[in-house]
Amino acid sequence: MLISTLLAVAPRAVDWSPSVGAVMIICNILAIAFAKYTMKNPSAPPEMPSSNMFGGFGLPAVIGATCFGHVLGAGAILGLSNIGVL
């Protein structure tokens, strides 16, 4: 009884598609842009190998911004799939 109730409540996982990938890419771009204007010290060491390709970000800023982008992307994908857009 309890297992069937838990299975009924669990959300369905979204299958990957190009639109899911596009939502994740857009969320990562937004997170990097947000980080560019709000981080106190985005060029903290250690530096990236080609820092001009990464907008002058150091390794901690790149990791932090992309982690934030993935959190935003996961929420956006789950939300959009829940309302039926994806």
Short mmCIF file of N, CA and C in Angstrom, two decimals:
data_model
loop_
_atom_site.label_atom_id
_atom_site.label_comp_id
_atom_site.label_asym_id
_atom_site.label_seq_id
_atom_site.Cartn_x
_atom_site.Cartn_y
_atom_site.Cartn_z
N MET A 1 0.82 -1.19 0.00
CA MET A 1 0.00 0.00 0.00
C MET A 1 0.87 1.25 0.00
N LEU A 2 1.87 1.29 0.87
CA LEU A 2 2.73 2.46 0.98
C LEU A 2 3.57 2.65 -0.28
N ILE A 3 4.07 1.56 -0.84
CA ILE A 3 4.90 1.67 -2.04
C ILE A 3 4.09 2.19 -3.22
N SER A 4 2.87 1.72 -3.39
CA SER A 4 2.06 2.22 -4.49
C SER A 4 1.72 3.70 -4.32
N THR A 5 1.57 4.15 -3.09
CA THR A 5 1.33 5.57 -2.83
C THR A 5 2.56 6.39 -3.17
N LEU A 6 3.74 5.90 -2.80
CA LEU A 6 4.97 6.61 -3.11
C LEU A 6 5.23 6.65 -4.61
N LEU A 7 4.93 5.58 -5.30
CA LEU A 7 5.12 5.57 -6.75
C LEU A 7 4.16 6.52 -7.45
N ALA A 8 2.99 6.72 -6.90
CA ALA A 8 2.03 7.62 -7.50
C ALA A 8 2.44 9.08 -7.32
N VAL A 9 3.22 9.36 -6.28
CA VAL A 9 3.61 10.74 -5.99
C VAL A 9 4.90 11.11 -6.72
N ALA A 10 5.74 10.15 -7.04
CA ALA A 10 7.03 10.43 -7.66
C ALA A 10 6.86 11.04 -9.05
N PRO A 11 7.59 12.12 -9.34
CA PRO A 11 7.46 12.74 -10.66
C PRO A 11 8.11 11.89 -11.75
N ARG A 12 7.60 12.01 -12.94
CA ARG A 12 8.16 11.29 -14.07
C ARG A 12 9.41 12.01 -14.54
N ALA A 13 10.46 11.25 -14.83
CA ALA A 13 11.70 11.85 -15.32
C ALA A 13 11.51 12.29 -16.77
N VAL A 14 12.15 13.37 -17.13
CA VAL A 14 12.06 13.90 -18.48
C VAL A 14 13.11 13.24 -19.35
N ASP A 15 12.71 12.74 -20.50
CA ASP A 15 13.67 12.18 -21.45
C ASP A 15 14.44 13.31 -22.11
N TRP A 16 15.72 13.05 -22.41
CA TRP A 16 16.53 14.08 -23.02
C TRP A 16 16.06 14.33 -24.44
N SER A 17 16.05 15.60 -24.82
CA SER A 17 15.76 16.00 -26.19
C SER A 17 16.54 17.29 -26.46
N PRO A 18 16.63 17.71 -27.70
CA PRO A 18 17.34 18.96 -27.97
C PRO A 18 16.75 20.17 -27.25
N SER A 19 15.44 20.18 -27.02
CA SER A 19 14.86 21.30 -26.29
C SER A 19 15.29 21.29 -24.82
N VAL A 20 15.45 20.13 -24.23
CA VAL A 20 15.96 20.04 -22.85
C VAL A 20 17.39 20.55 -22.80
N GLY A 21 18.20 20.18 -23.79
CA GLY A 21 19.58 20.67 -23.86
C GLY A 21 19.64 22.17 -24.05
N ALA A 22 18.74 22.70 -24.87
CA ALA A 22 18.71 24.15 -25.10
C ALA A 22 18.34 24.90 -23.83
N VAL A 23 17.41 24.37 -23.05
CA VAL A 23 17.03 25.01 -21.79
C VAL A 23 18.22 25.02 -20.83
N MET A 24 18.97 23.93 -20.77
CA MET A 24 20.14 23.87 -19.89
C MET A 24 21.22 24.85 -20.34
N ILE A 25 21.45 24.96 -21.63
CA ILE A 25 22.46 25.88 -22.14
C ILE A 25 22.06 27.32 -21.84
N ILE A 26 20.80 27.66 -22.07
CA ILE A 26 20.32 29.01 -21.79
C ILE A 26 20.46 29.35 -20.31
N CYS A 27 20.13 28.40 -19.45
CA CYS A 27 20.25 28.65 -18.00
C CYS A 27 21.71 28.83 -17.59
N ASN A 28 22.63 28.10 -18.20
CA ASN A 28 24.04 28.27 -17.89
C ASN A 28 24.55 29.62 -18.39
N ILE A 29 24.11 30.06 -19.56
CA ILE A 29 24.51 31.37 -20.06
C ILE A 29 24.00 32.48 -19.14
N LEU A 30 22.75 32.35 -18.69
CA LEU A 30 22.19 33.33 -17.76
C LEU A 30 22.96 33.35 -16.44
N ALA A 31 23.34 32.17 -15.95
CA ALA A 31 24.08 32.11 -14.68
C ALA A 31 25.46 32.72 -14.82
N ILE A 32 26.13 32.51 -15.96
CA ILE A 32 27.45 33.10 -16.17
C ILE A 32 27.34 34.62 -16.28
N ALA A 33 26.30 35.10 -16.97
CA ALA A 33 26.10 36.55 -17.06
C ALA A 33 25.79 37.14 -15.69
N PHE A 34 24.99 36.46 -14.90
CA PHE A 34 24.69 36.91 -13.55
C PHE A 34 25.95 36.94 -12.69
N ALA A 35 26.78 35.92 -12.83
CA ALA A 35 28.02 35.85 -12.05
C ALA A 35 28.99 36.94 -12.47
N LYS A 36 29.01 37.27 -13.74
CA LYS A 36 29.94 38.30 -14.24
C LYS A 36 29.71 39.64 -13.56
N TYR A 37 28.44 39.96 -13.29
CA TYR A 37 28.12 41.26 -12.72
C TYR A 37 27.95 41.26 -11.20
N THR A 38 27.92 40.10 -10.58
CA THR A 38 27.68 40.07 -9.13
C THR A 38 28.83 39.51 -8.31
N MET A 39 29.78 38.82 -8.91
CA MET A 39 30.90 38.26 -8.14
C MET A 39 31.86 39.36 -7.72
N LYS A 40 32.32 39.25 -6.48
CA LYS A 40 33.24 40.25 -5.95
C LYS A 40 34.62 40.12 -6.59
N ASN A 41 35.11 38.89 -6.74
CA ASN A 41 36.44 38.67 -7.29
C ASN A 41 36.39 37.51 -8.29
N PRO A 42 35.91 37.75 -9.52
CA PRO A 42 35.75 36.65 -10.47
C PRO A 42 37.06 36.10 -11.02
N SER A 43 38.16 36.81 -10.86
CA SER A 43 39.43 36.34 -11.41
C SER A 43 40.34 35.75 -10.33
N ALA A 44 39.75 35.16 -9.30
CA ALA A 44 40.54 34.57 -8.21
C ALA A 44 41.35 33.39 -8.73
N PRO A 45 42.54 33.20 -8.20
CA PRO A 45 43.35 32.07 -8.65
C PRO A 45 42.80 30.75 -8.17
N PRO A 46 43.10 29.65 -8.78
CA PRO A 46 43.93 29.47 -9.97
C PRO A 46 43.21 29.91 -11.23
N GLU A 47 43.98 30.36 -12.21
CA GLU A 47 43.42 30.84 -13.45
C GLU A 47 43.08 29.69 -14.38
N MET A 48 42.19 29.96 -15.30
CA MET A 48 41.86 28.99 -16.34
C MET A 48 42.99 29.00 -17.37
N PRO A 49 43.18 27.92 -18.14
CA PRO A 49 44.29 27.86 -19.11
C PRO A 49 44.27 29.01 -20.12
N SER A 50 43.13 29.32 -20.71
CA SER A 50 43.00 30.46 -21.62
C SER A 50 41.94 31.37 -21.03
N SER A 51 42.37 32.26 -20.14
CA SER A 51 41.39 33.04 -19.38
C SER A 51 40.57 33.97 -20.27
N ASN A 52 41.08 34.37 -21.44
CA ASN A 52 40.30 35.24 -22.32
C ASN A 52 39.11 34.49 -22.92
N MET A 53 39.19 33.17 -23.03
CA MET A 53 38.07 32.39 -23.52
C MET A 53 36.97 32.25 -22.47
N PHE A 54 37.32 32.45 -21.21
CA PHE A 54 36.37 32.30 -20.12
C PHE A 54 35.98 33.64 -19.52
N GLY A 55 36.15 34.72 -20.24
CA GLY A 55 35.72 36.03 -19.78
C GLY A 55 36.54 36.58 -18.63
N GLY A 56 37.75 36.09 -18.46
CA GLY A 56 38.58 36.54 -17.36
C GLY A 56 38.28 35.87 -16.04
N PHE A 57 37.41 34.87 -16.04
CA PHE A 57 37.07 34.15 -14.81
C PHE A 57 38.21 33.22 -14.41
N GLY A 58 38.37 33.08 -13.10
CA GLY A 58 39.26 32.07 -12.58
C GLY A 58 38.50 30.75 -12.44
N LEU A 59 39.20 29.71 -12.07
CA LEU A 59 38.59 28.38 -11.93
C LEU A 59 37.45 28.36 -10.92
N PRO A 60 37.58 28.99 -9.73
CA PRO A 60 36.45 28.97 -8.79
C PRO A 60 35.20 29.65 -9.34
N ALA A 61 35.38 30.72 -10.10
CA ALA A 61 34.23 31.44 -10.66
C ALA A 61 33.55 30.61 -11.74
N VAL A 62 34.32 29.92 -12.57
CA VAL A 62 33.74 29.08 -13.62
C VAL A 62 32.96 27.93 -13.00
N ILE A 63 33.54 27.28 -12.01
CA ILE A 63 32.86 26.16 -11.36
C ILE A 63 31.60 26.64 -10.64
N GLY A 64 31.70 27.75 -9.93
CA GLY A 64 30.54 28.28 -9.21
C GLY A 64 29.42 28.70 -10.15
N ALA A 65 29.76 29.39 -11.23
CA ALA A 65 28.74 29.86 -12.16
C ALA A 65 28.06 28.70 -12.88
N THR A 66 28.84 27.71 -13.29
CA THR A 66 28.22 26.58 -14.00
C THR A 66 27.43 25.68 -13.05
N CYS A 67 27.84 25.58 -11.80
CA CYS A 67 27.03 24.84 -10.82
C CYS A 67 25.69 25.53 -10.61
N PHE A 68 25.73 26.85 -10.47
CA PHE A 68 24.50 27.62 -10.33
C PHE A 68 23.64 27.49 -11.58
N GLY A 69 24.26 27.47 -12.75
CA GLY A 69 23.52 27.29 -13.99
C GLY A 69 22.85 25.93 -14.08
N HIS A 70 23.50 24.90 -13.59
CA HIS A 70 22.89 23.57 -13.61
C HIS A 70 21.73 23.47 -12.62
N VAL A 71 21.84 24.14 -11.48
CA VAL A 71 20.73 24.16 -10.53
C VAL A 71 19.53 24.88 -11.15
N LEU A 72 19.80 26.04 -11.78
CA LEU A 72 18.73 26.76 -12.47
C LEU A 72 18.14 25.91 -13.60
N GLY A 73 19.00 25.26 -14.35
CA GLY A 73 18.55 24.44 -15.48
C GLY A 73 17.70 23.26 -15.03
N ALA A 74 18.11 22.59 -13.96
CA ALA A 74 17.32 21.47 -13.47
C ALA A 74 15.94 21.92 -13.01
N GLY A 75 15.90 23.05 -12.32
CA GLY A 75 14.61 23.58 -11.90
C GLY A 75 13.74 24.00 -13.07
N ALA A 76 14.35 24.63 -14.06
CA ALA A 76 13.60 25.07 -15.23
C ALA A 76 13.08 23.88 -16.03
N ILE A 77 13.90 22.87 -16.20
CA ILE A 77 13.48 21.68 -16.96
C ILE A 77 12.35 20.96 -16.23
N LEU A 78 12.49 20.77 -14.91
CA LEU A 78 11.43 20.12 -14.16
C LEU A 78 10.14 20.94 -14.17
N GLY A 79 10.29 22.25 -14.01
CA GLY A 79 9.11 23.11 -14.03
C GLY A 79 8.41 23.13 -15.38
N LEU A 80 9.19 23.27 -16.45
CA LEU A 80 8.61 23.30 -17.80
C LEU A 80 7.98 21.95 -18.18
N SER A 81 8.60 20.86 -17.74
CA SER A 81 8.01 19.56 -18.05
C SER A 81 6.75 19.33 -17.22
N ASN A 82 6.69 19.89 -16.03
CA ASN A 82 5.52 19.73 -15.18
C ASN A 82 4.31 20.47 -15.75
N ILE A 83 4.53 21.61 -16.37
CA ILE A 83 3.41 22.34 -16.96
C ILE A 83 3.13 21.92 -18.40
N GLY A 84 3.95 21.00 -18.92
CA GLY A 84 3.66 20.43 -20.23
C GLY A 84 4.34 21.12 -21.40
N VAL A 85 5.27 22.01 -21.15
CA VAL A 85 5.96 22.70 -22.25
C VAL A 85 7.02 21.81 -22.87
N LEU A 86 7.75 21.07 -22.05
CA LEU A 86 8.79 20.16 -22.56
C LEU A 86 8.25 18.75 -22.66
#
